[in-house]
Each structure stands twice: as structure tokens, then as C-alpha cells.
């Protein structure tokens, strides 16, 4: 493993409001997000040379397979470019972002677009749930009764069994993220909740209740990347990509007595190594809280605190917007929403917004370095795809 | 040969004489490092040996690593239903639906003894029941 051949900047970001959008097609979602990023960058779209598109389950929901990126690019007026589709479950558009980074860092391309788009809301929750279950090994998991909230519930139960984490802690994560989501105009869920309301909301899979789970929704998110040495032509406040680490799970379930690092630990190690920094240098992070307990587990795996300590950090308010290590200032997947193919780039959208100092009422004080951790799929008890990106100014 | 029921997938388990009670999971064991895998593999995931991998039957009893009572269900399953992960003595963790107990939190606990069963898990394209492996609390009377 080496260093990127050249520096890469993010000069444009865009996203739709996340939520249930029966009036918007997949093409609408991608166009709105993509063009928002183009306008934000002030780039002539004719100069975009390569496009990476992230989408997860549209093929199973509507039958639009394989060439989804090309289909939406035609709609966006960007036909003719190199288009690469990067399906990788809930990490699809993080993968798009990472590949765009590598393409520009290589020196082959100067300007790249990464866009993620997903339409999960089809008024048939069972069908959407079944489609998401395909983001596993279907032979041993997906067809055998996998239910994603239940998979996280099992991890949460085990985490609570092994540490001092309580149901109240899981609820506190949701309370914090709901409070943050209220401050985010792009968020799907914008109301505050109390610990009691979270604990008394509809039971999904104990210990998970409805308010601890990310909602089904639709959305798009995008970013424009360019070579670092031309970023100043476009804006005075570019954000630079310090690194992007990626892994697939080592699937420890398959070898209990031979423990290996988790997907998060492996991707984080790569990201920290390429960036030449450690967890203590991160000022804020967006974590993959598809379900509340995940925020606590990933917080530890990223090295932000010792194992078993995340609940205490939460109790002490350290992960609040005003705390020492703000987590999910956007409202997280739980409240910003989780249209899976758009999720990674929406997380990047938040960190870039914070590093620019444009986050308004949810602005963290003077952040210089931000981290995004976005996982996708589940195989043998670990993520199938895991991305950790580090952004800096 | 008995009448073989339709399976959820080929290569994961055997049903001698088509008898569900005689069913067992098919794993593989590496002669070089002792790693046991499920499903069976051609390459050892631990030492990457590509020879000396032997097919073995896996134990039918294990300990519950964790479980979830799901109040919603994907297509083909009925809520509430239970799923879990069970650690076999061969150091393999198996994901499966759990049956033979009410879908209630106090019916199960982490670490309890479980036993494997073979029964219809979901229905195929034509509505035919497909047999797969499940777990149930050990020592409970079967249906």
C-alpha cells in the first residue's frame, strides 16, 4: 500500500431532502443531487470526465439492472462520459466516492462526479425488506430469514451482555440524533424524542424499537472531486481527501477461536495509515447508525474510546454537537434517513459542510479533520463492504 | 434411498434416507491447520491450503451466541419469528431461524444449549415448502 499519486479535493456537494418522495423518480433524485453538486462547485458539467454511481436495490424493486448510472446520467444531460456503477449495499455511494478519489489521485482524470441514489419507498415494506436481505450471503443468510434490524439486535444484545450498555443508552443515542436531525433541513425525521418515547415506541426486534431504527426513504447525494492543484480555480474553501480506507469483513463468525480485526478496524487502520493520523486527530465523525447500538459499537472500533466505554462517553455528552467528539451532527442514518445507495455521499455531504463552517445551528466549533464510516451488507456477522474516509481542510 | 424433500439449497446439509431426524450440516476441515468451515470449502480460509480439505458432518448441538425476536418479517416469513446464532463445538457460528419455543424474550437466553433441527423454513417459487436447518432450545419435545 502506498500514498495517492496526487492530492484530491471535494469542490462540490449536493443532496436531496431525504424522505418518502412518491412524486420523484430515481432519475429525479439523481438529477437533483448531481446538479446541486455541479452548481455548488461552479464547474462546467462538460468538463466532468468520469462518473461513479452508487445504487443498491433498484434492480430488485423495479427491474432496472446493471446500467442504472447510465440511465440516470442520460436524464442529467451527461451522456457520453465514462460511467461506472458501484453497487455495494449500504456502502454503494461511499464506494463511488472512493473510486472517484482513486481515479483523480491516479492522474488519469482531473474532474470526477460521484452520485448515489435510491428509492426504497414503494409502499411495500416486505418487498423492500426482502430486497435488502439480498445484501448478505443469500444461501446461508438472505433466504434463511435474515431481517436486518434483527441482525443488529443480535449484535446489540451481545454488546449489552458483554459491557455495561443498557436500553437507556441505546435510547440516548436516538435522542441525541433526533435533536441533531431537527437542525438539518435535509433530514427525513425532524422532531425531538425523549428517552421514554424511544423506549415506548413500537418494538421492532428487542432491544430495538422504532425510534432506534433508520427509516425507509428515498434520496440522492453527490460530490464533485478534482485534482488538488486546480481546486482553487473553483472555490476558496476546498476540502481535501486525506484518505479512504476500505475492507470487507473477515467474517469472524466462521472461526470463533481465530479472532481477527473487524471490517471497521481494518478500514480505519488503512484510512489512518494513508492519512498519517490517528483517531485522536479527528474532530467529528458521521457513523453508520442504521440502528442506535451501531453508533456505540463503531465508535469503539474506530479507536475513539476503549472497548465498552462508548456508553460512558455518551452519558458524559462527549458525542453531542458541543462535545469533545461530535458524532452524527446530521442526525445520523436514524434521522437524516437511509436511502441506502445515497447514504455514503450524504454522510460525506455533512462532514464537508461542517469543515466549510456552513452547518448553521449544528456547526461544530472549528473542525479541521472529519471522518465518515459507512458499511454495507452483512456476511457472517460482519459488514460485506466497509468504507472509512478522512476529510480535512 | 428415501424420498428426498426439496432443500433450501444444495451442498449445505445432508438428509440421509430423506429423514429429517437424521439430517446434519456439511462442513469441511483443513488437515493442515484444523480450521473447520461452514459451508464446506475448497480452500481453507485460515491457511489457504487447497489440498487436504476433508468434508465432515458438524455437531448438532451448540450454545446460543445471540438471538432476536423479530416483530416484522420479510416476504416468506411470519412475524413474530425468532432468529439466532449458535456456536458449535467446531468453533463455527451458524445463523438460523429458531423454532420450538414461543417468540418471547424469556424463552431464550445467551449461552443456552441449542439443538439443530431440519424442517421447512420458507416456501419456494411454486409455494412448495423448502427444508432447511433451524435450531431449537435443547431438550424440548419436538412438535
Coordinates of C-alpha atoms in Angstrom, one line a residue:
Chain A
X1 CA 0.0 0.0 0.0
X2 CA 1.3 3.4 -0.9
X3 CA 0.3 7.1 -0.9
X4 CA -2.0 8.6 -3.5
X5 CA -0.1 9.9 -6.5
X6 CA -1.7 13.4 -6.0
X7 CA -3.9 15.3 -3.7
X8 CA -7.7 15.4 -4.4
X9 CA -10.2 18.0 -3.3
X10 CA -14.0 18.0 -2.9
X11 CA -15.2 21.2 -4.5
X12 CA -19.0 20.5 -4.8
X13 CA -21.6 18.7 -2.8
X14 CA -25.3 18.3 -3.2
X15 CA -28.2 16.2 -1.9
X16 CA -32.0 16.0 -2.0
X17 CA -34.0 16.2 1.2
X18 CA -34.3 12.6 2.3
X19 CA -37.7 11.1 2.9
X20 CA -40.7 9.5 1.2
X21 CA -40.9 11.0 -2.2
X22 CA -43.6 9.1 -4.2
X23 CA -43.6 12.1 -6.6
X24 CA -39.9 11.7 -7.5
X25 CA -38.4 9.0 -9.8
X26 CA -35.0 7.6 -9.3
X27 CA -33.9 9.8 -12.2
X28 CA -35.3 12.9 -10.4
X29 CA -33.4 12.1 -7.2
X30 CA -30.1 11.6 -9.0
X31 CA -30.5 14.7 -11.2
X32 CA -31.4 16.9 -8.3
X33 CA -28.4 15.8 -6.2
X34 CA -26.0 15.7 -9.1
X35 CA -26.9 19.1 -10.4
X36 CA -26.8 20.6 -6.8
X37 CA -23.2 19.4 -6.6
X38 CA -22.3 20.8 -10.1
X39 CA -23.8 24.2 -9.2
X40 CA -22.1 24.1 -5.8
X41 CA -18.7 23.5 -7.4
X42 CA -19.3 26.1 -10.2
X43 CA -17.9 23.5 -12.6
X44 CA -18.9 23.3 -16.3
X45 CA -20.5 19.8 -16.4
X46 CA -18.9 19.3 -19.8
X47 CA -15.6 19.1 -18.0
X48 CA -16.6 16.2 -15.8
X49 CA -14.6 13.3 -17.2
X50 CA -15.7 10.3 -15.2
X51 CA -18.8 9.4 -13.2
X52 CA -19.3 6.8 -10.4
X53 CA -22.8 5.8 -9.5
X54 CA -24.0 4.1 -6.3
X55 CA -27.3 2.3 -6.0
X56 CA -28.2 -0.8 -4.2
X57 CA -31.5 -2.5 -4.7
X58 CA -33.3 -0.7 -7.6
X59 CA -32.9 -3.8 -9.7
X60 CA -34.9 -5.9 -7.3
X61 CA -37.5 -3.3 -6.7
X62 CA -38.2 -2.1 -10.3
X63 CA -36.2 -4.5 -12.6
X64 CA -33.7 -1.7 -13.7
X65 CA -30.5 -3.6 -13.6
X66 CA -26.8 -3.1 -14.3
X67 CA -26.8 0.2 -16.2
X68 CA -28.6 2.4 -13.6
X69 CA -25.8 5.0 -13.7
X70 CA -26.0 5.4 -17.4
X71 CA -29.8 5.6 -17.3
X72 CA -29.8 8.5 -14.8
X73 CA -26.8 10.3 -16.5
X74 CA -28.8 10.4 -19.7
X75 CA -31.5 12.1 -17.7
X76 CA -28.9 14.5 -16.2
X77 CA -27.6 15.6 -19.6
X78 CA -24.3 13.8 -19.0
X79 CA -24.4 11.0 -21.6
X80 CA -21.2 10.1 -23.3
X81 CA -19.0 10.1 -20.2
X82 CA -17.3 7.1 -18.6
X83 CA -19.9 5.8 -16.2
X84 CA -19.0 3.1 -13.6
X85 CA -21.7 1.5 -11.4
X86 CA -20.6 0.6 -7.9
X87 CA -23.3 -1.4 -6.1
X88 CA -22.1 -2.3 -2.6
X89 CA -25.2 -2.4 -0.5
X90 CA -25.4 0.5 2.1
X91 CA -21.9 1.5 1.2
X92 CA -22.6 1.9 -2.6
X93 CA -22.0 5.6 -2.8
X94 CA -19.1 5.6 -0.4
X95 CA -17.6 3.2 -2.9
X96 CA -18.5 5.6 -5.7
X97 CA -16.7 8.4 -3.7
X98 CA -13.6 6.3 -3.1
X99 CA -13.3 5.1 -6.7
X100 CA -13.7 8.8 -7.9
X101 CA -10.9 9.7 -5.4
X102 CA -8.6 7.0 -6.8
X103 CA -9.4 8.0 -10.4
X104 CA -8.4 11.6 -9.8
X105 CA -5.5 10.7 -7.5
X106 CA -4.1 8.4 -10.2
X107 CA -3.6 11.4 -12.5
X108 CA -5.7 10.0 -15.3
X109 CA -8.7 12.2 -14.6
X110 CA -8.9 15.8 -13.3
X111 CA -12.6 16.1 -12.5
X112 CA -15.0 13.3 -11.3
X113 CA -18.6 13.1 -10.2
X114 CA -19.8 10.6 -7.6
X115 CA -23.5 10.3 -7.1
X116 CA -25.7 7.9 -5.1
X117 CA -29.4 7.5 -5.4
X118 CA -32.0 5.1 -4.0
X119 CA -35.8 4.8 -4.0
X120 CA -36.7 2.4 -1.2
X121 CA -40.2 3.7 -0.5
X122 CA -42.5 1.6 -2.8
X123 CA -45.4 1.2 -0.3
X124 CA -44.5 -2.4 0.2
X125 CA -42.2 -2.7 3.2
X126 CA -42.0 -6.5 3.0
X127 CA -40.6 -6.3 -0.6
X128 CA -38.1 -3.6 0.4
X129 CA -37.1 -5.6 3.4
X130 CA -36.6 -8.7 1.3
X131 CA -34.5 -6.8 -1.3
X132 CA -32.2 -5.5 1.5
X133 CA -31.9 -9.1 2.8
X134 CA -30.2 -9.8 -0.6
X135 CA -27.2 -7.8 0.7
X136 CA -26.0 -11.0 2.5
X137 CA -24.9 -14.5 1.5
X138 CA -28.4 -15.5 0.4
X139 CA -27.7 -19.2 0.6
X140 CA -26.9 -19.2 4.3
X141 CA -28.5 -15.9 5.4
X142 CA -30.6 -13.9 3.0
X143 CA -33.0 -16.7 2.1
X144 CA -32.9 -18.2 5.6
X145 CA -34.8 -15.5 7.3
X146 CA -32.4 -12.5 7.6
X147 CA -34.1 -9.4 8.9
X148 CA -31.6 -6.5 9.1
X149 CA -32.9 -4.9 12.3
X150 CA -32.8 -8.4 13.9
X151 CA -29.1 -8.8 12.8
X152 CA -28.3 -5.6 14.6
X153 CA -30.5 -6.6 17.5
X154 CA -28.4 -9.7 18.0
X155 CA -25.2 -7.7 17.9
X156 CA -26.7 -5.2 20.4
X157 CA -27.9 -8.0 22.8
X158 CA -24.4 -9.4 22.7
X159 CA -22.8 -6.0 23.2
X160 CA -25.1 -5.3 26.2
X161 CA -24.3 -8.8 27.6
X162 CA -20.6 -8.1 27.4
X163 CA -20.5 -4.5 28.5
X164 CA -22.4 -2.1 30.8
X165 CA -24.6 -0.8 28.0
X166 CA -28.3 -0.6 28.8
X167 CA -31.5 0.0 26.8
X168 CA -31.4 3.6 28.1
X169 CA -28.0 4.1 26.4
X170 CA -29.5 2.9 23.1
X171 CA -32.4 5.3 23.6
X172 CA -29.9 8.2 24.4
X173 CA -28.2 7.7 21.0
X174 CA -31.6 8.1 19.3
X175 CA -32.5 11.2 21.5
X176 CA -29.2 12.8 20.5
X177 CA -29.6 12.1 16.8
X178 CA -33.2 13.2 16.7
X179 CA -32.1 16.5 18.3
X180 CA -29.4 16.9 15.6
X181 CA -31.8 15.9 12.9
X182 CA -34.1 18.8 13.9
X183 CA -31.3 21.2 12.9
X184 CA -30.8 19.6 9.4
X185 CA -33.0 20.8 6.6
X186 CA -32.1 17.7 4.6
X187 CA -33.2 15.2 7.3
X188 CA -36.2 12.9 6.9
X189 CA -37.2 12.9 10.6
X190 CA -37.2 16.3 12.3
X191 CA -38.8 16.0 15.7
X192 CA -37.3 15.6 19.1
X193 CA -37.9 12.5 21.3
X194 CA -37.4 11.7 24.9
X195 CA -35.8 8.6 26.3
X196 CA -39.2 7.3 27.4
X197 CA -40.7 7.9 23.9
X198 CA -37.9 5.9 22.3
X199 CA -38.2 3.0 24.8
X200 CA -42.0 3.0 24.4
X201 CA -42.1 3.3 20.6
X202 CA -43.1 0.2 18.6
X203 CA -40.9 -2.8 19.3
X204 CA -39.1 -4.0 16.1
X205 CA -36.7 -6.6 17.4
X206 CA -35.8 -6.3 21.1
X207 CA -33.8 -4.3 22.2
X208 CA -34.5 -2.2 19.1
X209 CA -37.6 0.0 19.0
X210 CA -38.8 2.0 16.0
X211 CA -37.1 5.3 17.1
X212 CA -33.7 3.4 17.2
X213 CA -34.0 2.4 13.6
X214 CA -33.3 4.3 10.4
X215 CA -36.4 4.8 8.3
X216 CA -37.1 3.6 4.8
X217 CA -36.9 6.5 2.3
X218 CA -35.7 8.0 -1.0
X219 CA -32.9 10.3 -1.7
X220 CA -29.9 11.3 -3.7
X221 CA -26.5 12.7 -2.8
X222 CA -23.4 13.7 -4.9
X223 CA -19.9 15.2 -4.8
X224 CA -17.6 16.7 -7.4
X225 CA -13.9 15.9 -6.9
X226 CA -11.0 17.5 -8.7
X227 CA -7.2 17.5 -8.7
X228 CA -5.9 19.4 -5.6
X229 CA -3.8 21.8 -7.7
X230 CA -6.8 23.1 -9.6
X231 CA -9.3 23.3 -6.7
X232 CA -8.6 27.0 -6.1
X233 CA -10.0 27.8 -9.6
X234 CA -13.4 26.7 -8.3
X235 CA -13.6 27.8 -4.7
X236 CA -11.6 29.4 -1.8
X237 CA -12.6 26.7 0.7
X238 CA -11.9 23.2 -0.8
X239 CA -12.0 20.2 1.4
X240 CA -9.2 17.7 0.8
X241 CA -9.5 13.9 0.9
X242 CA -6.8 12.8 3.3
X243 CA -7.6 9.1 2.7
X244 CA -10.2 6.5 2.1
X245 CA -9.8 3.0 3.6
X246 CA -11.8 0.0 2.6
X247 CA -12.3 -3.6 3.7
X248 CA -14.6 -6.5 3.6
X249 CA -15.4 -8.4 6.8
X250 CA -13.2 -11.2 7.9
X251 CA -16.4 -13.0 9.0
X252 CA -15.3 -14.0 12.4
X253 CA -18.5 -15.9 12.9
X254 CA -16.9 -18.6 10.8
X255 CA -13.9 -19.0 13.1
X256 CA -14.8 -18.2 16.6
X257 CA -11.4 -19.3 18.1
X258 CA -9.4 -17.3 15.5
X259 CA -10.3 -13.7 16.1
X260 CA -9.4 -11.1 13.5
X261 CA -10.0 -7.4 13.3
X262 CA -13.5 -6.3 12.3
X263 CA -14.2 -4.7 9.0
X264 CA -14.3 -1.2 10.6
X265 CA -11.0 -1.8 12.4
X266 CA -9.3 -2.8 9.1
X267 CA -10.8 0.0 7.0
X268 CA -9.9 2.5 9.8
X269 CA -6.4 1.3 10.0
X270 CA -5.9 1.8 6.3
X271 CA -7.5 5.2 6.4
X272 CA -5.4 6.4 9.4
X273 CA -2.2 5.0 7.8
X274 CA -2.7 6.7 4.5
X275 CA -3.7 10.0 6.1
X276 CA -0.8 9.7 8.6
X277 CA -3.0 10.5 11.6
X278 CA -4.8 8.6 14.4
X279 CA -8.3 8.7 16.0
X280 CA -7.2 11.4 18.4
X281 CA -6.8 13.8 15.5
X282 CA -10.4 13.5 14.3
X283 CA -12.7 16.5 15.2
X284 CA -16.0 15.0 14.3
X285 CA -17.5 11.9 12.6
X286 CA -20.5 10.6 10.8
X287 CA -21.0 6.9 11.8
X288 CA -23.2 4.2 10.2
X289 CA -26.0 4.3 12.8
X290 CA -28.5 2.3 10.8
X291 CA -29.6 1.3 14.3
X292 CA -28.7 3.1 17.5
X293 CA -26.4 0.4 19.0
X294 CA -24.2 0.5 15.9
X295 CA -23.1 4.1 16.8
X296 CA -21.7 2.9 20.1
X297 CA -20.0 -0.3 18.7
X298 CA -18.4 1.6 15.7
X299 CA -17.3 4.5 18.0
X300 CA -15.1 2.0 19.9
X301 CA -13.9 0.1 16.7
X302 CA -12.7 3.4 15.2
X303 CA -10.5 3.9 18.3
X304 CA -12.3 6.9 19.7
X305 CA -12.5 5.2 23.1
X306 CA -11.6 1.8 24.7
X307 CA -14.0 -1.2 24.3
X308 CA -17.0 -1.0 26.5
X309 CA -16.6 2.8 27.2
X310 CA -18.8 4.2 24.5
X311 CA -21.9 4.3 26.8
X312 CA -20.0 6.3 29.3
X313 CA -18.8 8.8 26.7
X314 CA -22.4 9.1 25.6
X315 CA -23.6 9.7 29.2
X316 CA -20.9 12.4 29.6
X317 CA -22.2 14.3 26.5
X318 CA -18.9 13.9 24.6
X319 CA -20.7 12.9 21.4
X320 CA -23.0 15.9 21.3
X321 CA -22.5 18.8 18.8
X322 CA -20.9 20.8 21.6
X323 CA -18.9 17.8 23.0
X324 CA -15.3 16.8 22.5
X325 CA -16.1 14.2 19.8
X326 CA -19.4 15.1 18.0
X327 CA -20.9 12.1 16.3
X328 CA -23.7 12.2 13.6
X329 CA -24.3 16.0 13.7
X330 CA -26.5 15.4 10.7
X331 CA -29.0 13.4 12.7
X332 CA -27.3 10.2 11.5
X333 CA -29.0 7.5 9.4
X334 CA -31.7 7.3 12.1
X335 CA -33.0 10.8 11.4
X336 CA -31.3 12.1 8.3
X337 CA -32.6 9.0 6.6
X338 CA -31.1 5.9 5.0
X339 CA -31.9 5.6 1.3
X340 CA -29.1 3.1 1.1
X341 CA -27.4 4.0 -2.2
X342 CA -27.3 7.7 -1.3
X343 CA -26.2 7.2 2.3
X344 CA -22.4 7.3 2.0
X345 CA -22.3 10.5 -0.1
X346 CA -24.9 12.1 2.3
X347 CA -22.5 11.4 5.2
X348 CA -19.7 13.0 3.2
X349 CA -22.0 15.9 2.5
X350 CA -22.4 16.5 6.2
X351 CA -18.6 16.4 7.0
X352 CA -17.8 18.7 4.1
X353 CA -20.5 21.1 5.2
X354 CA -19.0 21.1 8.8
X355 CA -15.4 21.6 7.6
X356 CA -16.6 24.5 5.4
X357 CA -18.2 26.0 8.5
X358 CA -21.6 26.1 6.8
X359 CA -23.6 23.8 9.2
X360 CA -25.5 26.7 10.8
X361 CA -27.2 25.7 14.1
X362 CA -25.4 22.3 14.2
X363 CA -22.0 23.7 13.4
X364 CA -19.1 22.2 15.4
X365 CA -16.5 24.7 16.6
X366 CA -13.6 25.0 14.2
X367 CA -13.2 21.4 12.9
X368 CA -10.2 20.7 10.8
X369 CA -10.5 16.9 10.2
X370 CA -13.6 14.8 9.8
X371 CA -14.3 11.1 9.4
X372 CA -17.0 9.1 7.7
X373 CA -17.6 5.4 8.4
X374 CA -20.1 3.7 6.2
X375 CA -20.8 0.0 6.0
X376 CA -22.8 -2.2 3.6
X377 CA -24.3 -5.6 3.7
X378 CA -23.7 -8.3 6.2
X379 CA -21.9 -11.7 5.8
X380 CA -21.1 -14.0 8.7
X381 CA -21.6 -11.4 11.4
X382 CA -19.6 -8.5 9.8
X383 CA -20.1 -5.9 7.1
X384 CA -19.6 -7.1 3.5
X385 CA -18.2 -3.7 2.5
X386 CA -16.8 -1.1 4.8
X387 CA -15.5 2.4 4.0
X388 CA -13.7 4.9 6.2
X389 CA -13.0 8.3 4.6
X390 CA -11.0 11.1 6.2
X391 CA -11.5 14.6 5.0
X392 CA -9.6 17.7 6.1
X393 CA -9.1 21.4 5.4
Chain B
X1 CA -33.0 -44.1 -0.7
X2 CA -35.9 -42.4 0.9
X3 CA -37.9 -39.6 -0.7
X4 CA -35.7 -36.5 -0.6
X5 CA -37.5 -33.4 0.4
X6 CA -36.8 -30.2 -1.5
X7 CA -34.0 -28.2 0.2
X8 CA -33.4 -24.5 0.6
X9 CA -30.0 -25.0 -1.1
X10 CA -27.8 -27.9 -2.2
X11 CA -24.5 -28.6 -0.6
X12 CA -25.2 -27.2 2.9
X13 CA -26.6 -30.3 4.5
X14 CA -27.5 -34.0 4.1
X15 CA -30.7 -35.7 4.8
X16 CA -29.9 -39.5 4.8
X17 CA -32.9 -41.5 3.5
X18 CA -34.8 -38.3 3.3
X19 CA -35.2 -38.5 7.1
X20 CA -35.3 -35.1 8.7
X21 CA -34.2 -36.5 12.1
X22 CA -31.0 -37.9 10.5
X23 CA -30.1 -34.5 8.9
X24 CA -26.7 -32.9 9.5
X25 CA -24.8 -29.9 8.3
X26 CA -21.9 -30.4 5.9
X27 CA -18.7 -28.7 6.9
X28 CA -15.1 -29.1 5.9
X29 CA -11.9 -29.4 7.9
X30 CA -8.4 -28.5 6.9
X31 CA -5.8 -31.2 7.5
X32 CA -3.1 -28.6 7.8
X33 CA -4.4 -26.1 10.4
X34 CA -7.6 -27.8 11.7
X35 CA -9.9 -25.0 10.7
X36 CA -13.5 -26.1 10.3
X37 CA -15.7 -24.2 7.8
X38 CA -19.4 -23.9 7.1
X39 CA -20.4 -24.0 4.3
X40 CA -17.7 -26.6 3.2
X41 CA -14.9 -25.0 1.1
X42 CA -12.3 -26.0 -1.4
X43 CA -9.7 -23.5 0.0
X44 CA -9.0 -23.2 3.7
X45 CA -10.0 -19.7 4.8
X46 CA -7.4 -19.7 7.5
X47 CA -4.2 -21.1 6.0
X48 CA -5.3 -21.0 2.3
X49 CA -4.4 -24.7 1.8
X50 CA -6.0 -26.0 -1.3
X51 CA -5.5 -29.7 -0.6
X52 CA -6.3 -32.0 2.3
X53 CA -9.7 -30.3 2.9
X54 CA -12.0 -33.0 4.2
X55 CA -15.8 -33.0 4.2
X56 CA -17.1 -33.5 7.7
X57 CA -20.6 -33.6 9.4
X58 CA -21.0 -30.8 12.0
X59 CA -22.2 -31.3 15.6
X60 CA -26.0 -30.9 16.0
X61 CA -25.7 -29.1 19.4
X62 CA -24.3 -25.8 20.3
X63 CA -24.6 -22.7 22.5
X64 CA -26.7 -19.6 21.7
X65 CA -24.4 -16.7 20.9
X66 CA -27.3 -14.2 20.5
X67 CA -30.9 -14.1 19.2
X68 CA -33.6 -11.7 18.1
X69 CA -37.3 -11.8 18.3
X70 CA -38.4 -10.1 15.1
X71 CA -41.7 -8.3 15.2
X72 CA -41.7 -7.8 11.5
X73 CA -40.8 -10.3 8.8
X74 CA -39.5 -10.3 5.2
X75 CA -41.5 -12.0 2.5
X76 CA -41.9 -15.7 3.1
X77 CA -41.8 -15.4 6.9
X78 CA -44.4 -14.6 9.5
X79 CA -43.9 -12.2 12.4
X80 CA -43.2 -12.6 15.2
X81 CA -40.4 -15.1 14.5
X82 CA -37.1 -15.8 16.1
X83 CA -33.6 -16.0 14.6
X84 CA -30.2 -16.6 16.3
X85 CA -26.6 -17.5 16.0
X86 CA -25.4 -20.7 17.6
X87 CA -21.8 -21.6 18.3
X88 CA -20.9 -25.2 17.5
X89 CA -18.1 -27.0 19.3
X90 CA -16.1 -27.0 16.0
X91 CA -15.8 -23.2 16.5
X92 CA -18.2 -22.3 13.8
X93 CA -21.1 -19.9 14.3
X94 CA -24.3 -20.7 12.5
X95 CA -27.1 -18.3 11.6
X96 CA -30.6 -19.8 11.5
X97 CA -34.2 -19.4 12.4
X98 CA -35.1 -20.6 15.8
X99 CA -38.2 -22.7 16.4
X100 CA -39.7 -24.9 19.1
X101 CA -40.2 -22.0 21.6
X102 CA -42.6 -19.1 21.9
X103 CA -41.3 -15.9 20.2
X104 CA -40.8 -14.3 23.6
X105 CA -37.7 -12.8 25.2
X106 CA -37.7 -15.0 28.3
X107 CA -37.9 -18.2 26.2
X108 CA -34.2 -17.9 25.3
X109 CA -31.0 -16.7 26.9
X110 CA -27.5 -16.1 25.6
X111 CA -25.3 -19.2 26.3
X112 CA -28.2 -21.7 26.5
X113 CA -27.9 -25.1 24.9
X114 CA -29.4 -25.5 21.4
X115 CA -30.0 -28.3 19.1
X116 CA -30.3 -28.4 15.3
X117 CA -33.4 -29.5 13.5
X118 CA -34.4 -29.9 9.9
X119 CA -37.8 -28.6 8.8
X120 CA -39.5 -26.4 6.2
X121 CA -38.0 -22.9 6.5
X122 CA -39.8 -21.0 3.7
X123 CA -41.7 -21.7 0.5
X124 CA -40.2 -21.9 -3.0
X125 CA -41.4 -20.2 -6.2
X126 CA -44.3 -22.6 -6.6
X127 CA -45.3 -22.5 -3.0
X128 CA -43.6 -25.8 -2.2
X129 CA -42.1 -26.0 1.3
X130 CA -38.3 -25.9 1.3
X131 CA -36.4 -27.8 4.1
X132 CA -33.5 -26.1 5.8
X133 CA -31.7 -26.2 9.2
X134 CA -33.1 -24.5 12.3
X135 CA -32.2 -24.5 16.0
X136 CA -34.4 -25.0 19.0
X137 CA -33.7 -25.0 22.7
X138 CA -32.1 -28.4 23.6
X139 CA -34.2 -31.0 25.3
X140 CA -37.6 -29.6 24.3
X141 CA -40.1 -32.0 22.9
X142 CA -40.2 -31.8 19.2
X143 CA -43.5 -31.0 17.5

